[in-house]
Short mmCIF file of C-alpha atoms and ligand atoms in Angstrom, two decimals:
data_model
loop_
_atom_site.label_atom_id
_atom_site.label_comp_id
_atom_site.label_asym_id
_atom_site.label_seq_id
_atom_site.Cartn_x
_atom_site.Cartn_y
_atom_site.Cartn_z
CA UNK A 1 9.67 0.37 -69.44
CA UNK A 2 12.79 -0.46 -70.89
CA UNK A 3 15.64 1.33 -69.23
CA UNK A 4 19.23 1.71 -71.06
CA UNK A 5 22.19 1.88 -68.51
CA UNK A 6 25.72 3.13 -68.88
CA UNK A 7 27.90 3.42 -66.46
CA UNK A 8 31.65 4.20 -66.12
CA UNK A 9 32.51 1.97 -63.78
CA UNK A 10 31.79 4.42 -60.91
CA UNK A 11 32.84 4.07 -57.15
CA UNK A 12 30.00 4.39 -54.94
CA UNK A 13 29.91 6.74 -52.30
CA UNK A 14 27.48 8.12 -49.52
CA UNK A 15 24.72 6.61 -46.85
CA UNK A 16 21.38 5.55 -47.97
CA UNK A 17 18.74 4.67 -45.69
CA UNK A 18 16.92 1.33 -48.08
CA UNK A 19 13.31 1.06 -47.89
CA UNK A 20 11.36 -1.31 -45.13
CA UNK A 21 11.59 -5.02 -44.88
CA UNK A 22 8.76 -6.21 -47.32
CA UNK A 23 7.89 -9.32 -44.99
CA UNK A 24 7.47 -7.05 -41.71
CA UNK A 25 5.55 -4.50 -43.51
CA UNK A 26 3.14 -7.34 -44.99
CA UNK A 27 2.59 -8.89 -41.63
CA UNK A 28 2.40 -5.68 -40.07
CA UNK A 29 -0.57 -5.34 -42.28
CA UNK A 30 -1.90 -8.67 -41.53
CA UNK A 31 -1.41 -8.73 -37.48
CA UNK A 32 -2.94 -4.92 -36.97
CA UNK A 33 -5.86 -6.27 -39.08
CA UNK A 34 -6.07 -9.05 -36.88
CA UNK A 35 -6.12 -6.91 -33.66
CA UNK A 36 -8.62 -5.11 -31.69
CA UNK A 37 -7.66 -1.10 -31.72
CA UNK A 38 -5.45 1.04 -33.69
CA UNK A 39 -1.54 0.05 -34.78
CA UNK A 40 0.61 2.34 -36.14
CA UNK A 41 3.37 1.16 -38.74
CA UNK A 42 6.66 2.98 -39.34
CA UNK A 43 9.20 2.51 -42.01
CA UNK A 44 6.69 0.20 -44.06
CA UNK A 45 7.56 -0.09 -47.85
CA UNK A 46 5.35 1.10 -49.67
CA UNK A 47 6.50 -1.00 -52.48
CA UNK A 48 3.71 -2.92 -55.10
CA UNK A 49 3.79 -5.80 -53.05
CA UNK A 50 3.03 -4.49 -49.74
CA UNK A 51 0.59 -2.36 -51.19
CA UNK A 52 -1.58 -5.40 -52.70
CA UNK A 53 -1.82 -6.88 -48.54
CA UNK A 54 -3.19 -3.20 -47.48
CA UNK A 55 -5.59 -3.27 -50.90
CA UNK A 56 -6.60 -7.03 -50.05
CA UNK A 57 -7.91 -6.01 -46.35
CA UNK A 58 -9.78 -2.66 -47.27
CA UNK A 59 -11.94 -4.64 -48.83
CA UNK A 60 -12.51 -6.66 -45.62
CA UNK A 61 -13.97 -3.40 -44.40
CA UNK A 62 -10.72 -2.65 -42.16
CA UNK A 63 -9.68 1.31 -42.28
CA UNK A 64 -6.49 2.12 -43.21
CA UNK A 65 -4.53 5.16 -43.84
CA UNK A 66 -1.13 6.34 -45.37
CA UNK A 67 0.78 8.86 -45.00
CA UNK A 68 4.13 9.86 -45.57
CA UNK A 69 6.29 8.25 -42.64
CA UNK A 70 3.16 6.25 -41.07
CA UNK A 71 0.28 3.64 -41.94
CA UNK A 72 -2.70 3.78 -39.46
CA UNK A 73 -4.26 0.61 -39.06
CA UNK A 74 -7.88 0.54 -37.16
CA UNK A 75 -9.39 -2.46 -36.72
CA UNK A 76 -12.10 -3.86 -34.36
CA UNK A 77 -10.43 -7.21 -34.55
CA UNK A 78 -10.90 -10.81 -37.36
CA UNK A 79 -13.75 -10.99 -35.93
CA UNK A 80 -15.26 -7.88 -37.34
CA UNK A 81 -13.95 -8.22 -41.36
CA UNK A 82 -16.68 -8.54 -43.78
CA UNK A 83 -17.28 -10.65 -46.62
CA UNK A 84 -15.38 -9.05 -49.10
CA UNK A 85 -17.76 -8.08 -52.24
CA UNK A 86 -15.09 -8.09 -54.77
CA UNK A 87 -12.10 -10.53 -55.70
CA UNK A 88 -8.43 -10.00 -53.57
CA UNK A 89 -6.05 -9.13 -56.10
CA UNK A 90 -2.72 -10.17 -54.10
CA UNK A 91 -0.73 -9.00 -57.71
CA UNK A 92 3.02 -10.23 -57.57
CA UNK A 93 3.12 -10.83 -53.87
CA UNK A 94 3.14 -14.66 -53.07
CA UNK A 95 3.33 -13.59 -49.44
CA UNK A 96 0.20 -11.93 -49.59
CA UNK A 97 -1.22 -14.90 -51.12
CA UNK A 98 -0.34 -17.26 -49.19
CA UNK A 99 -0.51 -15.59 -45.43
CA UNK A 100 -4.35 -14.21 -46.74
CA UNK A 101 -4.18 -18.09 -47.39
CA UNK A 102 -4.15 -19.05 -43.93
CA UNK A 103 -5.92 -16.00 -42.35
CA UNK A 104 -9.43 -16.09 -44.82
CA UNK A 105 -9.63 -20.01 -44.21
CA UNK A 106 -10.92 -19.34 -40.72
CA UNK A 107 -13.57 -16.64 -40.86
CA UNK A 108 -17.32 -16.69 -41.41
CA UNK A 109 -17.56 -16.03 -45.02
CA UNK A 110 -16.47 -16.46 -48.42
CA UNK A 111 -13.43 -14.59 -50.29
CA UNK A 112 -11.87 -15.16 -53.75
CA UNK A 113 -8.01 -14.66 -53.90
CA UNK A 114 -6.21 -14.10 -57.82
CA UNK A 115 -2.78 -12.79 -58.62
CA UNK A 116 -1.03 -11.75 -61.76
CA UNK A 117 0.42 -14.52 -64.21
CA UNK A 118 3.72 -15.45 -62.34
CA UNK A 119 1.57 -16.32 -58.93
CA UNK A 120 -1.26 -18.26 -61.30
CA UNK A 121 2.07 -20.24 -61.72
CA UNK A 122 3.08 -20.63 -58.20
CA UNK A 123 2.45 -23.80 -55.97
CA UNK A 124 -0.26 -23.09 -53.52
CA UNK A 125 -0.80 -27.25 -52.52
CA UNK A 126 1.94 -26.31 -49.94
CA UNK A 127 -0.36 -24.17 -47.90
CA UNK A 128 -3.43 -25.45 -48.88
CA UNK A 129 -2.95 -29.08 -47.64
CA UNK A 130 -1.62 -28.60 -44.19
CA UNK A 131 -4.69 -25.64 -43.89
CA UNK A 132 -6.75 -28.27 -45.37
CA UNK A 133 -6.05 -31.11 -42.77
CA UNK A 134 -7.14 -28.56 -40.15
CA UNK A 135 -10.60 -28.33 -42.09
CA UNK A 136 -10.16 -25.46 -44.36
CA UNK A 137 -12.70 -25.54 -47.89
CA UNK A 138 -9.85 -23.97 -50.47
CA UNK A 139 -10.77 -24.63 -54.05
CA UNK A 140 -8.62 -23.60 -56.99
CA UNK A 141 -7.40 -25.11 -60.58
CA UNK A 142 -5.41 -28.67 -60.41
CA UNK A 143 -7.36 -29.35 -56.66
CA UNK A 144 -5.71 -25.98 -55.46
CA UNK A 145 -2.57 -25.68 -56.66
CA UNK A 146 -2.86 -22.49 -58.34
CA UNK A 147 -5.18 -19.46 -58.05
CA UNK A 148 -7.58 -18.00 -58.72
CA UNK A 149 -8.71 -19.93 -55.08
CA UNK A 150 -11.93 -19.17 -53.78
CA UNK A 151 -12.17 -20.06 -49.78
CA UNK A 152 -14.93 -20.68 -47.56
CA UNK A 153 -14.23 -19.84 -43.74
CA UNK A 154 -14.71 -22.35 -41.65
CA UNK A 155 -14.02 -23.13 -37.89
CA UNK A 156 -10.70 -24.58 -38.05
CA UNK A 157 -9.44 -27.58 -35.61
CA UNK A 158 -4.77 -27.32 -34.38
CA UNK A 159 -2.58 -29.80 -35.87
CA UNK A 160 0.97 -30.99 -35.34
CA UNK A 161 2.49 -30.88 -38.71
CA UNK A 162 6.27 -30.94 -39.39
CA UNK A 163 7.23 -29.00 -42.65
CA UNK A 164 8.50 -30.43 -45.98
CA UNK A 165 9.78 -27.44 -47.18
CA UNK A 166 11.87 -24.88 -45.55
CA UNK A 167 9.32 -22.21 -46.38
CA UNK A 168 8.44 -19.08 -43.84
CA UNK A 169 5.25 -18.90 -45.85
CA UNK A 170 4.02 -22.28 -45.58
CA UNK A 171 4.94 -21.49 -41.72
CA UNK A 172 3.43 -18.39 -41.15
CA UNK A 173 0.36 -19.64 -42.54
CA UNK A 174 -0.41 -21.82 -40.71
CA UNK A 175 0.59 -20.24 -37.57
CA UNK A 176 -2.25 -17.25 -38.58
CA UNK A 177 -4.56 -20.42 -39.25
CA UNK A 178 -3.94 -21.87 -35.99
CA UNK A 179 -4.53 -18.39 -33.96
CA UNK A 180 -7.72 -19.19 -34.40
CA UNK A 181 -8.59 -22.96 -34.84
CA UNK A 182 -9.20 -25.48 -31.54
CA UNK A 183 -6.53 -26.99 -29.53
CA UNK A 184 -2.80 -26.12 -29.97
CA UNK A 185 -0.97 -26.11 -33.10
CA UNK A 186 2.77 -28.36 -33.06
CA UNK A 187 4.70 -26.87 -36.06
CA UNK A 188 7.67 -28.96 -36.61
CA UNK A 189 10.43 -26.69 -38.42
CA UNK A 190 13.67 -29.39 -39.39
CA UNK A 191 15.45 -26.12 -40.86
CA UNK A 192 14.65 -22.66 -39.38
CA UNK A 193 13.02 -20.05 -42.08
CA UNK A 194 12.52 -16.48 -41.58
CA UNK A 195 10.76 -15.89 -38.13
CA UNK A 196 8.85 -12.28 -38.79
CA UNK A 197 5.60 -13.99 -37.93
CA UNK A 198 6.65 -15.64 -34.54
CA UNK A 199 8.35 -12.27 -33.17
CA UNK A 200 5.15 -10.22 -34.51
CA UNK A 201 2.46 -12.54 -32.35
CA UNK A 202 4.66 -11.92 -29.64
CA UNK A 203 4.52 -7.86 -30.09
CA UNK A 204 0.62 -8.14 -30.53
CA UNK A 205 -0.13 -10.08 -27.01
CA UNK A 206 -0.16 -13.40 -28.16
CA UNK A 207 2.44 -16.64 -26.43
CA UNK A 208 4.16 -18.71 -28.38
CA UNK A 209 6.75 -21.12 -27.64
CA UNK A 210 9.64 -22.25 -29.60
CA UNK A 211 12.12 -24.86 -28.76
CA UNK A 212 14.11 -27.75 -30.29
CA UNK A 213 12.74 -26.57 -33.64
CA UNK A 214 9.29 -26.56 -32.63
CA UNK A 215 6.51 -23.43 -32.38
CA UNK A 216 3.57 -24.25 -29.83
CA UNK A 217 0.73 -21.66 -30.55
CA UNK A 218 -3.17 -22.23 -28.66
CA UNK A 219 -5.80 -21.26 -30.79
CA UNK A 220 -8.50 -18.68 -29.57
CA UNK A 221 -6.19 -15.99 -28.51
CA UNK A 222 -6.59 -12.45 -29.49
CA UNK A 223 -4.03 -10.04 -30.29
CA UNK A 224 -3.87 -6.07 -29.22
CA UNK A 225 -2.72 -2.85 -31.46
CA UNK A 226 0.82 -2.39 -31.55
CA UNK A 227 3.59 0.05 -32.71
CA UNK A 228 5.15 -1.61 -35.39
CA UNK A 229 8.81 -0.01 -36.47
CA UNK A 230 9.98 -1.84 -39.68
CA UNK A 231 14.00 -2.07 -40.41
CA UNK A 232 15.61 -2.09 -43.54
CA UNK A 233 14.95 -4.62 -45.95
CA UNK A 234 18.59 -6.81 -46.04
CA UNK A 235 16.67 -8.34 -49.15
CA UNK A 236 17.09 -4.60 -50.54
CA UNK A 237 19.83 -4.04 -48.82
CA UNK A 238 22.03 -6.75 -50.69
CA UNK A 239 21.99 -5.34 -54.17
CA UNK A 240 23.97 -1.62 -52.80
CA UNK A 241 26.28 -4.35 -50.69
CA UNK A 242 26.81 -6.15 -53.74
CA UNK A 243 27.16 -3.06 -55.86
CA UNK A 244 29.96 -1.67 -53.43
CA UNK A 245 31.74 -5.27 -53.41
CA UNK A 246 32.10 -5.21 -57.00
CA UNK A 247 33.02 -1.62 -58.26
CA UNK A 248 36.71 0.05 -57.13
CA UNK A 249 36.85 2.57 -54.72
CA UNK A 250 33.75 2.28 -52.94
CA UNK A 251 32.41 2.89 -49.64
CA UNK A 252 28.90 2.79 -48.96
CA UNK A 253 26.75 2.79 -45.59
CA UNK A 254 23.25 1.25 -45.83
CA UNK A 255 21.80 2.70 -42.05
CA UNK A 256 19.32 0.82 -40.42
CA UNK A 257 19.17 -2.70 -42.22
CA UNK A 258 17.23 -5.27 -40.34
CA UNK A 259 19.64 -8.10 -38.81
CA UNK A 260 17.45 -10.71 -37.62
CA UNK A 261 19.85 -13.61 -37.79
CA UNK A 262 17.27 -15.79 -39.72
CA UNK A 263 17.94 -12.85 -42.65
CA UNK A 264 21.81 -12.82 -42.43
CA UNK A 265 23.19 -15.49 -44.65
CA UNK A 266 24.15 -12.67 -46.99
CA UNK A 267 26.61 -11.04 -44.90
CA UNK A 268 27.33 -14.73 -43.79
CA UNK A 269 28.58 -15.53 -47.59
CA UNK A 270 30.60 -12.19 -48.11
CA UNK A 271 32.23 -12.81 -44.96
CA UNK A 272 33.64 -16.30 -46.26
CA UNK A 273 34.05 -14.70 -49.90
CA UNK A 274 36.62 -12.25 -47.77
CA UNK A 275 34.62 -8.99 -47.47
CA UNK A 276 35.46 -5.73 -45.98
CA UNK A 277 32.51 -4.92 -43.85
CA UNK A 278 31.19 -3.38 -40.34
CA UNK A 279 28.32 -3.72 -38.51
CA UNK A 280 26.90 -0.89 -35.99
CA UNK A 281 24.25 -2.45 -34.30
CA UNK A 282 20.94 -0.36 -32.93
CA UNK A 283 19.80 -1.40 -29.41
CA UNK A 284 16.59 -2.49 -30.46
CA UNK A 285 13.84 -4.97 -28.97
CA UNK A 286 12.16 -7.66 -31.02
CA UNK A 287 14.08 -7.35 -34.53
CA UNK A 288 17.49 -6.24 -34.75
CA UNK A 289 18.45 -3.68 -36.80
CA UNK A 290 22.12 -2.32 -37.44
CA UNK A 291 24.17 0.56 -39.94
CA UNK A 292 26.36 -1.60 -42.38
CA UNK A 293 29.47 -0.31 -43.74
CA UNK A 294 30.41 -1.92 -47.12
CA UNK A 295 33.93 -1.25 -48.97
CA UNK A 296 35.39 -2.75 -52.23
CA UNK A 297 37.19 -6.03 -52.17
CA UNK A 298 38.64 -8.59 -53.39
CA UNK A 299 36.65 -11.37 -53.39
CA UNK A 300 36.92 -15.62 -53.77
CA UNK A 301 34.51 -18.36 -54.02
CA UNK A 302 32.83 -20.84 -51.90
CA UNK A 303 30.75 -23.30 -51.66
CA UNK A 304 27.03 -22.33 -49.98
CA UNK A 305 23.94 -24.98 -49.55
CA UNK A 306 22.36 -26.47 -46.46
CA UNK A 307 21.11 -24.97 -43.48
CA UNK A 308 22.25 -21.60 -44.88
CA UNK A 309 19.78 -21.62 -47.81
CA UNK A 310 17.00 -20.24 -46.46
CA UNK A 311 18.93 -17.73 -44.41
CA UNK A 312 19.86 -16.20 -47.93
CA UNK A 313 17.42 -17.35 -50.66
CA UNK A 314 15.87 -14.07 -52.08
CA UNK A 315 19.96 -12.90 -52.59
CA UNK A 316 21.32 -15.39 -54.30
CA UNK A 317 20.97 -13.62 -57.87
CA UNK A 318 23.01 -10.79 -56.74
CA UNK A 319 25.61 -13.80 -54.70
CA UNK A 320 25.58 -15.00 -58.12
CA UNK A 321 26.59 -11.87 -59.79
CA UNK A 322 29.36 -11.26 -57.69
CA UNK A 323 30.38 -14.65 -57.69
CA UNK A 324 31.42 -13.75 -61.24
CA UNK A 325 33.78 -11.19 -60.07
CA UNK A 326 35.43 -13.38 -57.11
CA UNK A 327 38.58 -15.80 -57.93
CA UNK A 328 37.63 -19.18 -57.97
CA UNK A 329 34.64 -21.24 -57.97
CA UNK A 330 31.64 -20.45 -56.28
CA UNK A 331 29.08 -23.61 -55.80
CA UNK A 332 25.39 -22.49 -55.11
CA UNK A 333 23.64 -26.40 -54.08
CA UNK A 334 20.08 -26.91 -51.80
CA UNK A 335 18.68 -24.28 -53.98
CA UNK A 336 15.63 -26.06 -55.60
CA UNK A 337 13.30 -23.67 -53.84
CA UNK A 338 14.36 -20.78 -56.50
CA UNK A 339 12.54 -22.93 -59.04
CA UNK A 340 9.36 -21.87 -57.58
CA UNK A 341 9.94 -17.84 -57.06
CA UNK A 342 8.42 -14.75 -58.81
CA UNK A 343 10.26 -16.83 -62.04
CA UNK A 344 12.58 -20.15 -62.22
CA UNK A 345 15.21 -17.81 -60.66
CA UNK A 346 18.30 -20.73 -61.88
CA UNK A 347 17.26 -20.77 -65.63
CA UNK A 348 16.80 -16.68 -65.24
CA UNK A 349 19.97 -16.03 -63.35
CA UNK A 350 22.46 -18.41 -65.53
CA UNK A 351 20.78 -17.19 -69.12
CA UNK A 352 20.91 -13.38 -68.26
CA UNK A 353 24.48 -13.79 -66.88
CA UNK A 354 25.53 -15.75 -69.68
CA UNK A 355 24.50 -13.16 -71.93
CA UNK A 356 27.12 -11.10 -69.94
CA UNK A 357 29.98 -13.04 -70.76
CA UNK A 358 29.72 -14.78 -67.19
CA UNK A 359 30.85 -18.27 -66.53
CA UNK A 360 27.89 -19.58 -64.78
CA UNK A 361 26.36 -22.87 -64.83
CA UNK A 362 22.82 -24.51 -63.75
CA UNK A 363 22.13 -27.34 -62.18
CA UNK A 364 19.41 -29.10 -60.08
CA UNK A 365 19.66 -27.33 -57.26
CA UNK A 366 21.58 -24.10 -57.59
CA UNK A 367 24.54 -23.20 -59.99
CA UNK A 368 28.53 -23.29 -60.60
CA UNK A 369 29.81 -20.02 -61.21
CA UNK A 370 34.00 -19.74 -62.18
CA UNK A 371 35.36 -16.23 -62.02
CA UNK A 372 36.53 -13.77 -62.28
CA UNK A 373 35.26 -12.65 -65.55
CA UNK A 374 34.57 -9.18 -67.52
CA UNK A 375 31.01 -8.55 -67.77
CA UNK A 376 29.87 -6.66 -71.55
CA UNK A 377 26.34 -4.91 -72.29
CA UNK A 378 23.46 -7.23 -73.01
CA UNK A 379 20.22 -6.75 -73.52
CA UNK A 380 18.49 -8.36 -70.31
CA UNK A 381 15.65 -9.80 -69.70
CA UNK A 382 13.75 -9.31 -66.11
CA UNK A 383 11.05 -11.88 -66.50
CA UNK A 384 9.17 -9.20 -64.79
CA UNK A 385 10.96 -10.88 -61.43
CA UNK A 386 11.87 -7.69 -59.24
CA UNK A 387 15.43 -9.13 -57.88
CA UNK A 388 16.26 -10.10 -61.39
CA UNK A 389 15.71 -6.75 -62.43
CA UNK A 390 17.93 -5.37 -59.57
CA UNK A 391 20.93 -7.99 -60.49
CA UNK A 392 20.73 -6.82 -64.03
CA UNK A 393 21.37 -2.93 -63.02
CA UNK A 394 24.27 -3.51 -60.84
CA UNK A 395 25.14 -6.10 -63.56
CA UNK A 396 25.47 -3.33 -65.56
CA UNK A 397 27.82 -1.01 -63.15
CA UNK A 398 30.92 -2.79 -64.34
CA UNK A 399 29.66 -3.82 -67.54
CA UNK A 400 31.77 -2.80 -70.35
CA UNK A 401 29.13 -1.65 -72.46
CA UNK A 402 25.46 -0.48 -72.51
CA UNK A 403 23.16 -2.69 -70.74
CA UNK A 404 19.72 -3.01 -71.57
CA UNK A 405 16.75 -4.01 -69.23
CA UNK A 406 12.78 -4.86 -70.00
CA UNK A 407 10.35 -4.69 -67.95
CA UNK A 408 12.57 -1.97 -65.31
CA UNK A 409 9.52 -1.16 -63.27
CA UNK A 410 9.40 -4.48 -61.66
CA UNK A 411 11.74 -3.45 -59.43
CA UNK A 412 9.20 -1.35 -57.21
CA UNK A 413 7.77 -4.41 -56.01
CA UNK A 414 10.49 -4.59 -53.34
CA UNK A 415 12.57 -1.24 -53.94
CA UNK A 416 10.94 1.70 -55.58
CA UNK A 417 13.10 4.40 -55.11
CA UNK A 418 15.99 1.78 -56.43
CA UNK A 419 17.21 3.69 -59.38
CA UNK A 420 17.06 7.19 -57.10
CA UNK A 421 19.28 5.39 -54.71
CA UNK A 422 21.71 3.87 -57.07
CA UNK A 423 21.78 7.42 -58.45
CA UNK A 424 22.93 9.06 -55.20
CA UNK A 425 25.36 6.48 -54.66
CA UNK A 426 26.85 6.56 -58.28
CA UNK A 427 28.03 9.92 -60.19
CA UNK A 428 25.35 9.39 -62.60
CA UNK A 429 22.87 7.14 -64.20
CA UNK A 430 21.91 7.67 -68.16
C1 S3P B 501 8.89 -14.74 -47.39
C2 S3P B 501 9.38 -16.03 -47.37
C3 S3P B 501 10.24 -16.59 -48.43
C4 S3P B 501 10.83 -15.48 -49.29
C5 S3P B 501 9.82 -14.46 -49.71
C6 S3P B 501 9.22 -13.80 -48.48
C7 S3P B 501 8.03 -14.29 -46.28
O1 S3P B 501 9.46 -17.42 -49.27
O2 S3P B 501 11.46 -16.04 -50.44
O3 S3P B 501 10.40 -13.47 -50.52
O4 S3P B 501 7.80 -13.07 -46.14
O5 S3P B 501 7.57 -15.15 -45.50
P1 S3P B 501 9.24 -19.00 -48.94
O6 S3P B 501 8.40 -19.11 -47.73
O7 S3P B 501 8.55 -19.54 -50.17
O8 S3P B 501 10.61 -19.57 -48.76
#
C-alpha cells in the first residue's frame, strides 16, 4: 500500500487510548502457554506481531481464543504441547523468534522456526549460543545465525552467563530456557534491558531474585494461570508524543501508557530537550501504567548514549525526527544495536530524513542531527520496518508538501489502528 499524506500543519487535539504493549502481550502469550489452567489477557495488541506468538503456539496444540477486549488462554501446562506438525512462522516478530527460541529448546520434540526476509537477516548466534552452552540442539544457516532453525528439545542443564549485549531478548530467553533446565540459572545483566519477563514469572507463581544486576531463577518450577492486564505500548505511544511536540497548538492525552521505568527513556529525553508534559499515574501492581499529557514546545538538543540506550531504543527514529525540529545539536551515540532491528534503522533513519531536507548525520553508533530545519514532501521509503513507517507519517504532519510512503501497512505490526488514531487527533488525513 502506498499511502499519500497531506497535511496542513494541524494541531492535535483529543485523548486516545494506544494499543497494548507488544512485549507484554507476546509474553503474555508465552507464560499462559507455559502454565497449568486458564489466563485471561486484557488490552493485548492484536497487532501482526503478537498475532504470529498466538499462531506459533496453536500449533503446539494449546487453545486459544479472541475476542474483542479478551484472549483466553487454556493450557494444561509445557509439559502438555505437542510436536508441532507444521513449520512456526514467527513473520516480522524477532521477539517471537527468539523467546520461542529459548522456550522449544527444552521440550520433548522437534519444531522448525522461519520468519519473513528481514528476520532471515537477523542475528540469532546471540540466543543460540548461551541456549547452546546449556545443551540446546539449534541448527540453522551460518551454524545458527539465521533461520529457518530447526530445534530439537532436549533436557537442558542452568548456567551463569553474563550478557554481551544489552538485549531483553537474549535475556528473556534464556530465563524461559532456564525455567526448566537443572540447577539455577546466574544471568549477569552489566546494563538493565526491558524487564517484562522477570515481572511476568513473578505474576505466574514462579521466584526470582534480582540484585546487583543479577537474576537468580531455579529450574523445575511451574507457573499457574494468571490475569494478565496489558498497558499501553510507550513504544506506540511515542510517535502521538512526538507528533504533539512538533506541530503548534497541540494538546494531546495518551491514557493508560505503560511506565515501567526500564521503558521511560523517551519521556527521559523530552524532558532534557525541555518538554511540556504530565504524568497521572494509575495505582497499579506489577507494571506501572499512567495518562500522559503532551503539549507543543519548544524544543533543544542533547546528547543521549549509555545506560539510557536501551531504556529508549525502539524510539529513537521518532527522537530523531524531532531532533530536527529542536535548536541545536542533538548527538544519538551507543546505538549500534539499531543496526540489527526490523532494518539497519541508522542508514534508514538518516536517508529518509535526508530526503526531507533534515540535517542528520550517521555514524557508528547512532547519528548527529543539527536543527531546526523545515521538513518538504518526499517520497519515503519504510523498508517494510513498522517504526520507520510511523516516523515517516508524523514526518509528514509538518512537512511542507505531500509526503509519500511504501509499504504503509507495516505499521500494524505494532499499531494498527495508527492512521485511525492520527485521524482523530488531526482535522483530517487525505
Ligand atoms: C524487545 C526487546 C528489544 C526491543 C524489541 C522488543 C522485547 O530488543 O528492541 O522491540 O520484547 O524483549 P532487543 O532485545 O534486541 O534489544
Amino acid at each position: 500500500m502506498v499511502l499519500s499524506l497531506a497535511f496542513k500543519k494541524p494541531a492535535l487535539k483529543g485523548t486516545i487510548q494506544v494499543p497494548g504493549d507488544k512485549s507484554i502481550s507476546h509474553r503474555a502469550i508465552m507464560f499462559g502457554s507455559m502454565a497449568t489452567g486458564t489466563t485471561t489477557v486484557e488490552g493485548f495488541l492484536m497487532g501482526d506481531d503478537c498475532l504470529s506468538t498466538i499462531s506459533c503456539f496453536k500449533k503446539l496444540g494449546v487453545k486459544i481464543n479472541i475476542t474483542e477486549d479478551l484472549v483466553t488462554i487454556q493450557s494444561r501446562g509445557e509439559d502438555a504441547w505437542k510436536e508441532p506438525s507444521e513449520v512456526l512462522d514467527t513473520g516480522n516478530s524477532g521477539t517471537t523468534t527468539r523467546l520461542m527460541l529459548g522456550l522449544l529448546a527444552g521440550t520433548s520434540f522437534h519444531s522448525i522456526l522461519v520468519g519473513d526476509e528481514s528476520i532471515a537477516k537477523r542475528p540469532m548466534r546471540r540466543i543460540i549460543d548461551p541456549l547452546r552452552e546449556m545443551g540446546a540442539d539449534i541448527r540453522g544457516r551460518e551454524d545458527g545465525q539465521y533461520t529457518p532453525l530447526a530445534v530439537q528439545g532436549t533436557q537442558l542443564k542452568a548456567i551463569d552467563y553474563t550478557l554481551p549485549v544489552a538485549s531483553a531478548q537474549v535475556k528473556s530467553a534464556i530465563l524461559l530456557a532456564a525455567l526448566k533446565a537443572n540447577g539455577k540459572t546466574i544471568i549477569h545483566e552489566p546494563i538493565a534491558s526491558r524487564d517484562h519477563t522477570e515481572i511476568m514469572l513473578e505474576h505466574f507463581g514462579a521466584t526470582i531474585t534480582r540484585e546487583d544486576h543479577q537474576i537468580k531463577l531455579e529450574g523445575g518450577q511451574k507457573l499457574t494461570a494468571a490475569h494478565v492486564k496489558v498497558p499501553g505500548d510507550i513504544s506506540s505511544a511515542a510517535f502521538m508524543i512526538g507528533a504533539a511536540l512538533i506541530t503548534e497548538g497541540s494538546t494531546v492525552t495518551l491514557e493508560n501508557v505503560g511506565i515501567n521505568p526500564t521503558r521511560t527513556g523517551i519521556l527521559d529525553v523530552i524532558e532534557q530537550m525541555g518538554a511540556n508534559f504530565e504524568l497521572e499515574e494509575h495505582d497499579t501492581l506489577g507494571e506501572r501504567s499512567a495518562d500522559v499529557t503532551i503539549h507543543s514546545s519548544k524544543l533543544k538538543g542533547i546528547e543521549i548514549g549509555g545506560e539510557l540506550i536501551p531504556r529508549l531504543i525502539d524510539e529513537i527514529p521518532l527522537i530523531a525526527l524531532i531532533a530536527t525540529q529542536a535548536e541545536g545539536t542533538t548527538v544519538i551515540r551507543d546505538a549500534e544495536e539499531l543496526r540489527v532491528k526490523e532494518t539497519d534503522r541508522i542508514s534508514a533513519v538518516v536517508k529518509e530524513l535526508t530526503k526531507m531536507g533534515a540535517d542528520i548525520e550517521a555514524t557508528e553508533d547512532g547519528m548527529i542531527i543539527h536543527g531546526p530545519t523545515a521538513l518538504t514532501g518526499a517520497e519515503m521509503t519504510s523498508y517494510g520496518d513498522h517504526r520507520l513507517g510511523m516516523m515517516a507519517a508524523i514526518a509528514a504532519l509538518i512537512a511542507s508538501s505531500e509526503v509519500v510512503i511504501d509499504d504503509a501497512e507495516c505499521i500494524s505490526v505494532s499499531y494498527p489502528n495508527f492512521f485511525e488514531q492520527l485521524n482523530l487527533l488531526t482535522t483530517r488525513l487525505s
